[in-house]
Amino acid sequence: MKLLDGAVAAVDHGGSLGRARALFPHAPQPFVDLSTGINPHSYPLFELPATALSRLPEAARLRELTDVAASVYGAPSAANVAAAPGTQILLPRVASLVKPGKALVLGPTYAEHSRAAAIAGHAAAEVDDFEALAAADIAIIVNPNNPDGRVVEREDLLRLAGKLRANGGLLVVDEAFMDVGPRAQSLAGDVEQGGIVVLRSFGKFFGLAGLRLGFALADALTVERLEAQFGPWAVAGPALEYGIRALADTDWQAGMRRRLSEDAARLDALFDRFGVPVAGGTTLFRYVSLPDAAGLFSALGERGVLLRHFSDRPHVLRGGLPGEDEEWRRLESALADWASRRDDAAREIKR
Amino acid sequence: MKLLDGAVAAVDHGGSLGRARALFPHAPQPFVDLSTGINPHSYPLFELPATALSRLPEAARLRELTDVAASVYGAPSAANVAAAPGTQILLPRVASLVKPGKALVLGPTYAEHSRAAAIAGHAAAEVDDFEALAAADIAIIVNPNNPDGRVVEREDLLRLAGKLRANGGLLVVDEAFMDVGPRAQSLAGDVEQGGIVVLRSFGKFFGLAGLRLGFALADALTVERLEAQFGPWAVAGPALEYGIRALADTDWQAGMRRRLSEDAARLDALFDRFGVPVAGGTTLFRYVSLPDAAGLFSALGERGVLLRHFSDRPHVLRGGLPGEDEEWRRLESALADWASRRDDAAREIKR
């Protein structure tokens, strides 16, 4: 068990071009940013009505959003859905649903969960054993996990939720990447039994991370408690309009799942060609593990291709999917460069 | 002193067309919505870069926003500015800066302050005497006040802040309408001394309430505490882009202040012509007080003109500014109808 004393400090993330420029000042720009798990093929942009910006968001429009979210995520009803300006801002509020105690996070995973639990007053720690989570007041699992794609099955999660609930505890399942499956393992349909909060992210699968839209699915009373914290108008007009349209567009979603699946296979083949072992991930990002991950990160970064590295795990990287053909070409060329230098070095050593 | 036991319950607000349709199902539409204090002349809309929607908001762009906000609001530096997705979502977080105790709100005023204080665990009450606020652990003042426009002078506020600070307390000044003055009474420049949080709203003066953008100005340590609660990416891409451009546009701001001042005078003259006494307000809304306020609210509502009424204060109304000429004409015609019926009724009684 790793205690997270400094967990309240800011966490490093992917997705910052400012940070990329500081790290790789001589890289060709624009960067090919594969440092996040955000879909590069965003939901088609459309013109917003002026009132989406000028007027206060309408309560009736928010109800439409929670209705369609309940339907597409498989929650029992709209009363089980709290909408928020991003999942991130939900984390400390969800962690505050339980009075300060022991928060256990199944790690390694998205670092903001530990930080949020610590902010809410919990003693927060990461554990690597699923069974150990039962000792928590609040247990947090990212499913499928970021960055390695590990999946915990629904039956196991429900068993854990039952144990926690019996002691007044809470299971939080962050399903930020569940849009690309395995959806049969989602706990969205089980939240009304209580003691479970499921987090869903809009921006990643729909490629609209700038809008800030996320959801907490829970029993109706817990949803009311969360909504009271955010007050009316928590979701901005643009997020309401895109959320309602994109979540209702199940054809786009089905097509995008297929496309991402093909793209992920293409990315695996590319990594494989240059001897970069893919060890997991989802179809929104791939997780690679190799002794010289730090070298690969730097070599690609200097060529303007950004992967996500993890300061405490120097042997792994996460790579999002390239979008345009030009991005695929630049990744391929950067990988080829890196592999050729690596092979040259290996030959030097043999001599 | 009025205890606010039910303060956690949802609060009625202006600005909902859904509610207006339910109240006045036979009214001509679209409604002339004067039920808020939101500027009808919004900052000019512009096309957003696609990345404002698709990418995560950049930390560097957020720093530009807090820089320009500090400058235009008169805060000591960007380190004194926490940006959030609306002022509303800040309220419970600001109330939580002080451990649960006694929250006193100078009333009558915006009802969400009491609700937020109660959510944060405080015993919340409204008081009508400024001096009584010194007994609070957290004292909350809207300045200028909504809906009556009452102004508390900066010197008095600083004296109160000093008393509260000496006991570990906090003064919260909600300057949601301070963009239209009197800006010399703002406490924005005084926040670094500690024990003071100033709230500023972007959406009202700039007429972009749907974007959700608000600020808390405070000492740097308090700003850090608030930012930790919201995490990275709290402000959406569209709000960042509009916030940076509009706050930097001091010419537009100066021109808009003049325009609103003229419009408010025009509205006062219109009310006066029909015997509706204006008792206060700001140049973003006017506050009228008359025995038959409820009758006026209904008469105008049935003609599709929405004012803001207050269920616990049946003799007062708030009216925002009409925007287009057509809105002014519809207000004038609805007032004329109402006044003529009122005068007819008075003549009947005399006979």
XYZ file of C-alpha atoms in Angstrom:
702
model
C 0.000 0.000 0.000
C 1.378 3.363 -1.032
C 0.330 6.260 1.164
C -0.399 9.411 -0.738
C 0.698 12.175 1.576
C 1.300 14.669 -1.161
C -1.879 13.768 -2.961
C -3.380 17.218 -2.594
C -0.628 18.713 -4.725
C -1.422 19.342 -8.372
C -1.145 16.336 -10.643
C 0.628 16.207 -13.989
C -1.636 15.387 -16.930
C -1.535 14.869 -20.638
C -3.232 17.255 -23.024
C -1.226 20.394 -22.354
C 0.476 21.936 -25.371
C 2.082 24.510 -23.103
C 3.847 21.762 -21.191
C 4.777 20.028 -24.457
C 6.401 23.197 -25.802
C 8.402 23.575 -22.603
C 9.595 19.951 -22.775
C 10.342 19.904 -26.500
C 11.104 23.472 -27.553
C 12.697 22.422 -30.865
C 9.979 19.990 -31.961
C 8.192 20.596 -35.269
C 4.746 22.062 -34.648
C 1.817 21.644 -34.501
C 2.286 18.727 -32.150
C 0.652 15.380 -32.855
C -0.910 15.170 -29.438
C -1.416 11.536 -28.406
C -0.987 12.371 -24.726
C -4.681 11.943 -23.856
C -7.379 9.325 -24.381
C -9.657 11.849 -26.076
C -11.206 10.740 -29.367
C -9.525 12.705 -32.215
C -12.722 12.359 -34.302
C -15.009 14.698 -32.418
C -18.764 14.649 -32.745
C -19.611 16.922 -35.716
C -19.587 20.566 -34.693
C -22.754 22.573 -35.292
C -23.769 26.174 -34.873
C -25.146 26.886 -31.421
C -28.210 29.075 -30.992
C -27.107 32.463 -29.596
C -29.319 31.850 -26.585
C -27.113 28.890 -25.568
C -24.503 31.530 -24.727
C -26.645 34.489 -23.733
C -29.408 32.990 -21.588
C -29.202 31.004 -18.365
C -29.410 27.268 -19.104
C -33.052 26.111 -18.934
C -34.106 23.528 -16.334
C -36.225 21.771 -18.970
C -33.207 21.397 -21.268
C -31.198 19.918 -18.379
C -33.961 17.350 -17.858
C -33.696 16.398 -21.531
C -29.986 15.888 -21.022
C -30.346 13.668 -17.960
C -33.126 11.718 -19.731
C -30.980 10.884 -22.732
C -27.927 10.224 -20.545
C -29.904 7.726 -18.438
C -31.058 6.010 -21.589
C -27.682 5.767 -23.338
C -25.716 4.833 -20.207
C -28.370 2.360 -19.034
C -29.217 4.013 -15.705
C -32.671 3.187 -14.289
C -34.006 6.732 -14.820
C -33.096 10.405 -15.152
C -33.476 10.656 -11.358
C -30.302 8.556 -11.174
C -28.258 11.051 -13.197
C -26.495 14.182 -11.924
C -24.986 16.303 -14.692
C -21.923 18.409 -13.948
C -19.415 20.643 -15.743
C -16.966 17.769 -16.263
C -16.278 14.619 -14.291
C -13.247 16.202 -12.654
C -15.253 18.701 -10.635
C -17.449 15.839 -9.383
C -14.590 13.934 -7.748
C -14.229 15.850 -4.451
C -18.020 16.113 -4.154
C -18.453 12.365 -4.633
C -15.642 11.667 -2.178
C -17.436 13.969 0.302
C -20.572 11.797 0.236
C -18.869 9.641 2.880
C -17.564 11.177 6.096
C -13.763 11.320 6.305
C -12.292 7.843 6.634
C -10.201 5.477 4.568
C -10.203 5.893 0.798
C -8.647 3.077 -1.211
C -7.993 3.451 -4.924
C -7.235 0.444 -7.133
C -3.963 1.520 -8.714
C -2.000 2.452 -10.553
C -4.640 4.662 -12.120
C -5.813 8.201 -12.801
C -4.110 10.225 -10.063
C -6.911 12.739 -9.479
C -8.959 10.192 -7.532
C -6.476 10.052 -4.668
C -6.096 13.808 -4.721
C -9.860 14.337 -4.572
C -10.272 11.830 -1.738
C -7.542 13.584 0.244
C -9.205 16.960 -0.372
C -12.428 15.500 1.004
C -10.549 14.656 4.208
C -9.960 10.953 3.643
C -6.729 9.102 4.305
C -6.138 8.093 0.700
C -4.000 5.215 -0.498
C -3.555 3.187 -3.654
C -3.732 -0.616 -3.448
C -2.992 -3.090 -6.203
C -5.186 -5.890 -4.850
C -8.896 -5.759 -5.649
C -9.840 -7.725 -2.518
C -8.118 -5.144 -0.298
C -10.697 -2.547 -1.342
C -13.315 -4.112 0.933
C -11.600 -2.521 3.940
C -12.318 0.991 2.654
C -14.929 3.559 3.615
C -14.778 4.659 0.006
C -13.311 2.420 -2.693
C -12.495 3.830 -6.109
C -11.977 1.839 -9.300
C -11.461 3.102 -12.819
C -13.136 0.575 -15.129
C -11.790 -0.008 -17.715
C -8.649 1.287 -16.081
C -6.581 4.215 -17.279
C -3.847 3.670 -18.427
C -3.609 -0.132 -18.636
C -7.172 -1.019 -19.662
C -7.621 -3.587 -16.877
C -11.293 -4.563 -16.521
C -13.006 -5.635 -13.297
C -16.139 -7.671 -13.908
C -19.537 -6.398 -12.879
C -20.213 -9.376 -10.608
C -17.043 -8.701 -8.632
C -17.895 -5.019 -8.372
C -21.412 -5.763 -7.106
C -20.006 -8.136 -4.506
C -17.600 -5.422 -3.351
C -20.381 -2.803 -3.330
C -22.464 -5.081 -1.106
C -19.649 -5.436 1.423
C -18.968 -1.703 1.479
C -22.657 -0.799 1.718
C -23.090 -3.123 4.720
C -20.590 -0.892 6.560
C -21.998 2.398 5.291
C -19.279 2.635 2.661
C -19.340 3.684 -0.974
C -18.030 2.187 -4.206
C -17.066 4.696 -6.895
C -16.596 3.291 -10.387
C -15.089 5.755 -12.851
C -16.322 4.563 -16.250
C -14.675 7.422 -18.132
C -13.755 5.083 -21.007
C -16.709 2.646 -20.767
C -18.291 4.132 -23.927
C -15.876 1.900 -25.856
C -16.691 -1.048 -23.618
C -16.891 -3.665 -22.325
C -20.314 -2.166 -21.619
C -21.695 -5.381 -20.137
C -19.401 -4.683 -17.159
C -20.920 -1.230 -16.492
C -22.595 -0.664 -13.130
C -24.861 2.058 -14.544
C -27.934 -0.151 -14.254
C -27.206 -1.061 -10.625
C -26.922 2.340 -8.988
C -30.431 2.510 -7.513
C -29.521 -0.165 -4.940
C -27.383 2.479 -3.204
C -23.759 2.651 -2.133
C -22.587 2.967 -5.740
C -21.599 6.026 -7.757
C -20.725 5.563 -11.425
C -18.897 8.391 -13.182
C -19.282 8.903 -16.916
C -17.345 11.350 -19.047
C -18.835 13.009 -22.120
C -15.730 14.678 -23.536
C -13.524 11.666 -24.156
C -15.600 9.410 -26.426
C -17.312 12.353 -28.150
C -13.991 14.171 -28.553
C -15.336 17.348 -26.957
C -13.248 17.690 -23.811
C -13.344 21.497 -23.937
C -17.094 21.591 -23.338
C -16.767 20.166 -19.798
C -19.580 17.706 -19.260
C -19.696 14.688 -16.996
C -22.215 12.649 -15.063
C -22.564 10.891 -11.736
C -25.028 8.000 -11.731
C -26.300 7.024 -8.290
C -29.429 6.338 -6.276
C -31.912 9.211 -6.503
C -31.188 10.574 -3.014
C -27.450 10.741 -3.685
C -28.141 12.469 -7.003
C -30.164 15.096 -5.132
C -27.308 15.629 -2.682
C -24.838 16.124 -5.515
C -27.161 18.456 -7.434
C -27.634 20.595 -4.316
C -23.854 21.110 -4.224
C -23.778 22.364 -7.801
C -26.954 24.425 -7.760
C -28.982 25.375 -10.836
C -27.163 26.140 -14.111
C -24.160 23.901 -13.400
C -24.001 22.725 -17.014
C -23.246 25.471 -19.535
C -25.475 26.104 -22.552
C -22.992 24.736 -25.136
C -22.489 21.528 -23.116
C -26.275 21.096 -22.798
C -26.824 21.448 -26.537
C -23.982 19.144 -27.582
C -24.773 16.662 -24.827
C -28.423 16.287 -25.826
C -27.688 15.937 -29.527
C -24.633 13.658 -29.321
C -25.951 11.316 -26.626
C -29.162 10.807 -28.616
C -27.186 9.984 -31.765
C -26.719 6.261 -31.200
C -25.906 5.682 -34.895
C -22.879 7.945 -34.627
C -21.877 6.162 -31.438
C -22.075 2.692 -32.992
C -20.113 3.799 -36.062
C -17.497 5.510 -33.910
C -17.003 2.404 -31.773
C -16.215 0.419 -34.923
C -13.882 3.110 -36.240
C -11.986 3.404 -32.948
C -11.654 -0.352 -32.799
C -10.090 -0.407 -36.291
C -7.834 2.528 -35.449
C -6.654 0.867 -32.238
C -5.767 -2.296 -34.174
C -3.893 -0.173 -36.724
C -1.977 1.544 -33.920
C -1.073 -1.809 -32.352
C 0.230 -3.050 -35.699
C 2.339 0.084 -36.056
C 3.822 -0.232 -32.572
C 4.439 -3.927 -33.208
C 6.312 -3.216 -36.459
C 8.847 -1.163 -34.531
C 9.102 -3.524 -31.572
C 7.037 -1.509 -29.108
C 5.054 -4.047 -27.036
C 1.405 -3.129 -26.455
C 0.409 -4.404 -23.025
C -3.179 -3.180 -22.780
C -5.450 -0.165 -23.057
C -8.873 0.583 -24.520
C -9.746 1.521 -28.086
C -9.302 5.182 -27.079
C -5.698 4.704 -25.955
C -3.022 2.017 -25.968
C -0.687 1.142 -23.121
C 2.867 0.160 -23.996
C 5.499 -1.287 -21.731
C 9.205 -1.362 -22.583
C 12.460 -0.880 -20.665
C 13.353 2.284 -22.594
C 9.933 3.932 -22.444
C 11.594 7.182 -21.336
C 13.818 7.125 -24.420
C 10.856 6.499 -26.701
C 8.896 9.324 -25.071
C 11.765 11.768 -25.640
C 12.553 10.621 -29.168
C 8.948 11.006 -30.267
C 8.528 14.263 -28.370
C 11.497 15.806 -30.155
C 9.793 14.900 -33.419
C 6.586 16.592 -32.251
C 4.681 13.446 -31.314
C 3.427 13.465 -27.731
C 2.747 10.340 -25.741
C 1.816 10.318 -22.067
C 4.559 9.315 -19.650
C 4.240 8.704 -15.929
C 6.949 10.117 -13.708
C 6.653 7.281 -11.166
C 6.537 4.481 -13.791
C 9.407 4.993 -16.237
C 8.786 1.785 -18.190
C 5.285 2.454 -19.467
C 3.614 4.940 -21.782
C 0.095 5.658 -22.959
C -0.662 6.614 -26.526
C -3.926 8.034 -27.827
C -5.105 7.494 -31.391
C -3.844 9.667 -34.229
C -6.627 11.400 -36.173
C -5.710 12.708 -39.637
C -3.539 10.710 -42.066
C -0.766 13.266 -41.560
C -0.732 12.404 -37.857
C -0.386 8.694 -38.617
C 2.490 9.461 -41.004
C 4.328 11.600 -38.486
C 3.955 8.933 -35.808
C 5.208 6.244 -38.197
C 8.168 8.322 -39.263
C 9.080 9.201 -35.663
C 8.841 5.555 -34.628
C 11.004 4.535 -37.597
C 13.652 7.096 -36.625
C 13.675 5.949 -33.031
C 13.824 2.241 -33.997
C 16.640 2.816 -36.452
C 18.744 4.629 -33.847
C 17.973 1.901 -31.346
C 19.070 -0.790 -33.806
C 22.233 1.143 -34.689
C 23.124 1.398 -31.010
C 22.528 -2.317 -30.539
C 24.893 -3.084 -33.456
C 27.543 -0.793 -31.977
C 27.420 -2.704 -28.721
C 27.755 -6.079 -30.487
C 30.894 -5.001 -32.307
C -33.656 37.566 12.427
C -35.312 35.045 10.153
C -34.066 31.475 10.477
C -33.788 29.633 7.217
C -34.611 26.061 8.079
C -35.736 25.137 4.604
C -32.846 26.909 2.981
C -31.411 23.757 1.430
C -34.520 23.345 -0.730
C -34.323 24.552 -4.290
C -34.816 28.267 -4.803
C -37.067 29.901 -7.380
C -35.267 32.088 -9.880
C -35.935 34.304 -12.831
C -34.743 33.427 -16.292
C -36.725 30.245 -16.906
C -38.949 30.270 -19.982
C -40.289 26.847 -18.986
C -41.608 28.308 -15.759
C -42.960 31.356 -17.605
C -44.919 29.134 -20.034
C -46.409 27.208 -17.116
C -47.449 30.437 -15.362
C -48.761 32.224 -18.455
C -49.825 29.550 -20.945
C -51.871 31.990 -23.073
C -49.277 34.760 -23.280
C -48.038 35.879 -26.710
C -44.599 34.423 -27.406
C -41.677 34.830 -27.529
C -41.656 36.263 -24.044
C -40.007 39.590 -23.312
C -37.931 38.205 -20.483
C -37.130 40.932 -17.953
C -37.009 38.419 -15.091
C -33.207 38.524 -14.714
C -30.525 41.167 -14.358
C -28.645 39.847 -17.365
C -27.583 42.431 -19.929
C -29.757 41.993 -23.063
C -26.922 43.426 -25.208
C -24.462 40.565 -25.040
C -20.802 40.914 -25.886
C -20.527 40.359 -29.679
C -20.538 36.662 -30.523
C -17.593 35.319 -32.496
C -16.672 31.995 -33.998
C -14.804 29.786 -31.563
C -11.794 27.770 -32.696
C -12.800 24.086 -32.925
C -10.115 23.280 -30.358
C -12.033 25.309 -27.748
C -14.569 22.486 -27.857
C -12.421 19.498 -28.737
C -9.304 19.897 -26.600
C -8.924 20.109 -22.838
C -8.693 23.754 -21.730
C -5.024 24.821 -21.587
C -3.478 25.890 -18.276
C -1.734 28.776 -20.054
C -5.051 30.078 -21.384
C -6.513 29.922 -17.873
C -3.607 32.036 -16.635
C -4.396 34.614 -19.333
C -7.974 34.673 -18.068
C -7.046 35.179 -14.420
C -4.502 37.840 -15.467
C -7.042 39.916 -17.328
C -9.687 39.329 -14.639
C -7.309 40.607 -11.947
C -6.598 43.661 -14.045
C -10.180 44.589 -14.913
C -11.600 43.838 -11.444
C -8.701 45.553 -9.674
C -7.397 42.550 -7.713
C -3.740 42.742 -6.627
C -2.652 39.934 -8.980
C -3.752 36.820 -10.864
C -2.802 34.811 -7.766
C -5.818 36.446 -6.119
C -8.258 35.135 -8.735
C -9.921 31.705 -8.839
C -11.935 31.109 -12.012
C -14.941 28.779 -11.892
C -17.790 27.580 -14.116
C -20.163 30.249 -12.813
C -20.402 32.056 -9.499
C -23.209 29.761 -8.363
C -21.002 26.678 -8.116
C -18.526 28.693 -6.024
C -21.014 29.476 -3.254
C -20.934 26.208 -1.257
C -17.155 25.991 -1.725
C -16.646 29.530 -0.417
C -19.031 28.857 2.502
C -16.962 25.728 3.269
C -13.789 27.790 3.744
C -14.971 28.373 7.329
C -15.816 25.462 9.602
C -19.554 25.077 10.299
C -20.805 27.914 12.461
C -23.096 30.903 12.116
C -23.699 32.330 8.660
C -25.418 35.701 8.483
C -26.661 37.112 5.199
C -27.624 40.769 4.837
C -31.141 40.454 3.451
C -33.414 40.427 1.735
C -31.135 39.338 -1.081
C -30.229 36.586 -3.545
C -31.572 33.438 -1.863
C -28.822 31.057 -2.986
C -26.387 32.463 -0.410
C -28.388 31.129 2.526
C -28.939 27.823 0.752
C -25.212 27.431 0.040
C -24.264 28.310 3.623
C -26.726 25.718 4.936
C -25.314 23.101 2.546
C -21.862 23.864 3.931
C -23.186 23.016 7.400
C -23.700 26.514 8.754
C -26.705 27.704 10.721
C -27.815 30.288 8.161
C -29.981 33.314 8.826
C -30.836 36.582 7.114
C -30.460 39.814 9.064
C -31.508 43.295 7.969
C -29.016 45.186 10.123
C -25.479 45.589 8.793
C -23.989 45.866 12.275
C -25.458 42.477 13.269
C -23.179 40.785 10.718
C -20.169 41.180 13.030
C -21.481 38.279 15.148
C -21.114 35.831 12.251
C -18.501 33.223 11.475
C -19.253 33.963 7.847
C -21.027 37.154 6.805
C -22.414 37.503 3.291
C -23.328 40.747 1.558
C -24.441 41.290 -2.018
C -23.044 44.674 -3.080
C -24.756 46.373 -4.823
C -27.658 44.336 -3.548
C -29.997 42.259 -5.643
C -32.860 43.191 -5.961
C -32.958 46.633 -4.298
C -29.563 48.026 -5.317
C -28.572 48.976 -1.757
C -24.854 49.802 -1.550
C -22.639 49.262 1.477
C -19.556 51.471 1.424
C -16.088 49.990 1.173
C -14.945 51.568 4.439
C -17.799 49.898 6.332
C -17.069 46.567 4.689
C -13.370 46.754 5.584
C -14.246 47.552 9.186
C -16.564 44.528 9.271
C -13.931 42.314 7.609
C -11.418 43.338 10.273
C -13.797 42.365 13.078
C -14.616 39.018 11.475
C -10.975 38.255 10.689
C -9.990 38.886 14.318
C -12.249 35.954 15.251
C -11.209 33.713 12.373
C -14.307 34.639 10.392
C -14.853 35.458 6.749
C -16.579 38.255 4.855
C -18.068 37.294 1.486
C -19.010 40.167 -0.803
C -20.974 39.120 -3.867
C -20.245 41.826 -6.432
C -22.277 40.145 -9.171
C -23.524 43.535 -10.410
C -20.482 45.656 -9.501
C -19.466 45.929 -13.191
C -22.047 48.721 -13.419
C -20.771 50.279 -10.213
C -20.282 51.962 -7.883
C -16.855 50.442 -8.514
C -15.116 52.608 -5.936
C -16.947 50.505 -3.330
C -15.497 47.214 -4.609
C -13.349 45.185 -2.229
C -11.456 43.544 -5.096
C -8.284 45.477 -4.282
C -8.399 44.521 -0.610
C -8.557 40.738 -0.742
C -4.883 40.022 -0.095
C -5.270 41.128 3.548
C -7.223 37.889 4.124
C -10.636 37.070 5.540
C -12.354 38.473 2.440
C -13.779 36.705 -0.596
C -15.186 38.825 -3.421
C -17.380 37.096 -6.000
C -17.595 38.436 -9.542
C -19.950 37.227 -12.238
C -19.025 37.287 -15.924
C -22.376 36.371 -17.457
C -24.521 39.248 -16.225
C -22.732 42.381 -17.433
C -21.427 40.686 -20.597
C -24.852 39.156 -21.300
C -23.408 35.639 -21.633
C -24.997 33.765 -18.741
C -25.077 30.473 -20.662
C -21.285 30.265 -20.779
C -20.994 29.808 -16.991
C -18.037 31.842 -15.792
C -17.441 33.419 -12.417
C -14.581 34.386 -10.167
C -13.651 34.353 -6.515
C -11.090 36.993 -5.510
C -9.255 36.267 -2.265
C -5.829 36.030 -0.665
C -3.528 33.714 -2.617
C -3.757 30.833 -0.131
C -7.562 30.858 -0.214
C -7.459 30.947 -4.023
C -5.278 27.829 -3.960
C -7.732 26.083 -1.644
C -10.641 26.898 -3.956
C -8.735 25.851 -7.080
C -7.876 22.502 -5.486
C -11.613 21.855 -5.055
C -12.299 22.471 -8.733
C -9.231 20.768 -10.169
C -7.753 21.455 -13.603
C -10.078 22.280 -16.542
C -12.844 23.783 -14.372
C -13.527 26.530 -16.917
C -14.775 25.279 -20.290
C -13.076 26.251 -23.551
C -15.863 28.589 -24.759
C -15.919 30.414 -21.399
C -12.118 30.796 -21.501
C -12.175 32.284 -24.996
C -15.051 34.705 -24.365
C -13.734 35.591 -20.923
C -10.274 36.532 -22.173
C -11.556 38.582 -25.094
C -14.440 40.354 -23.364
C -12.632 41.190 -20.119
C -9.754 42.695 -22.103
C -12.156 44.859 -24.122
C -12.364 47.837 -21.800
C -13.720 50.069 -24.596
C -16.762 47.841 -24.974
C -17.176 47.856 -21.203
C -17.082 51.647 -20.940
C -19.533 52.060 -23.815
C -21.853 49.437 -22.353
C -21.876 51.134 -18.955
C -23.051 54.362 -20.626
C -25.663 52.519 -22.676
C -27.049 50.638 -19.673
C -27.194 53.853 -17.708
C -29.263 55.505 -20.462
C -31.498 52.440 -20.774
C -32.101 52.324 -17.029
C -33.124 55.994 -17.070
C -35.454 55.271 -19.994
C -36.998 52.366 -18.070
C -37.490 54.536 -14.993
C -39.246 57.160 -17.093
C -41.519 54.484 -18.577
C -42.435 53.067 -15.163
C -42.977 56.594 -13.865
C -45.346 57.460 -16.735
C -47.649 54.639 -15.637
C -47.355 55.299 -11.911
C -45.023 52.443 -11.051
C -42.630 53.743 -8.381
C -38.977 52.794 -8.873
C -37.412 52.311 -5.447
C -33.886 51.265 -6.380
C -31.825 48.826 -8.408
C -28.710 48.990 -10.550
C -28.431 49.893 -14.217
C -28.865 46.173 -15.027
C -32.230 45.937 -13.255
C -34.752 48.200 -11.566
C -36.587 47.545 -8.329
C -40.181 48.674 -8.072
C -42.373 48.774 -5.013
C -46.153 49.116 -5.132
C -49.088 47.645 -3.186
C -50.409 45.774 -6.222
C -47.078 44.363 -7.402
C -48.670 40.926 -7.740
C -51.357 42.352 -10.028
C -48.761 44.103 -12.172
C -46.690 40.909 -12.409
C -49.713 38.930 -13.610
C -51.001 41.583 -15.998
C -47.614 41.900 -17.694
C -47.036 38.150 -17.673
C -50.314 37.526 -19.482
C -49.099 39.932 -22.145
C -45.820 38.021 -22.437
C -43.676 40.408 -20.426
C -41.876 38.733 -17.523
C -40.764 40.564 -14.427
C -39.262 38.875 -11.371
C -41.554 38.504 -8.384
C -40.636 37.278 -4.902
C -43.022 34.861 -3.227
C -42.228 36.162 0.262
C -42.384 39.870 -0.692
C -45.610 40.482 -2.631
C -45.184 44.259 -2.881
C -41.965 44.414 -4.853
C -40.766 43.384 -8.313
C -37.514 43.440 -10.216
C -37.369 44.327 -13.878
C -34.414 43.805 -16.184
C -33.777 46.035 -19.194
C -35.554 45.430 -22.491
C -33.174 44.934 -25.425
C -34.665 45.381 -28.905
C -37.101 48.223 -29.727
C -39.854 45.633 -30.065
C -39.287 44.636 -26.445
C -39.592 48.238 -25.297
C -42.830 48.603 -27.291
C -44.336 45.454 -25.824
C -43.446 46.548 -22.301
C -44.937 50.000 -22.899
C -48.115 48.573 -24.346
C -48.503 46.049 -21.511
C -47.958 48.786 -18.912
C -50.499 51.024 -20.668
C -53.093 48.220 -20.638
C -52.501 47.521 -16.977
C -52.636 51.225 -16.023
C -55.820 51.789 -17.980
C -57.583 48.883 -16.264
C -56.318 50.111 -12.914
C -57.650 53.623 -13.595
C -61.000 52.232 -14.788
C -61.314 50.218 -11.596
C -60.487 53.278 -9.504
C -63.210 55.283 -11.295
C -65.719 52.476 -10.697
C -64.988 52.584 -6.993
C -65.441 56.393 -6.862
C -68.866 56.249 -8.505
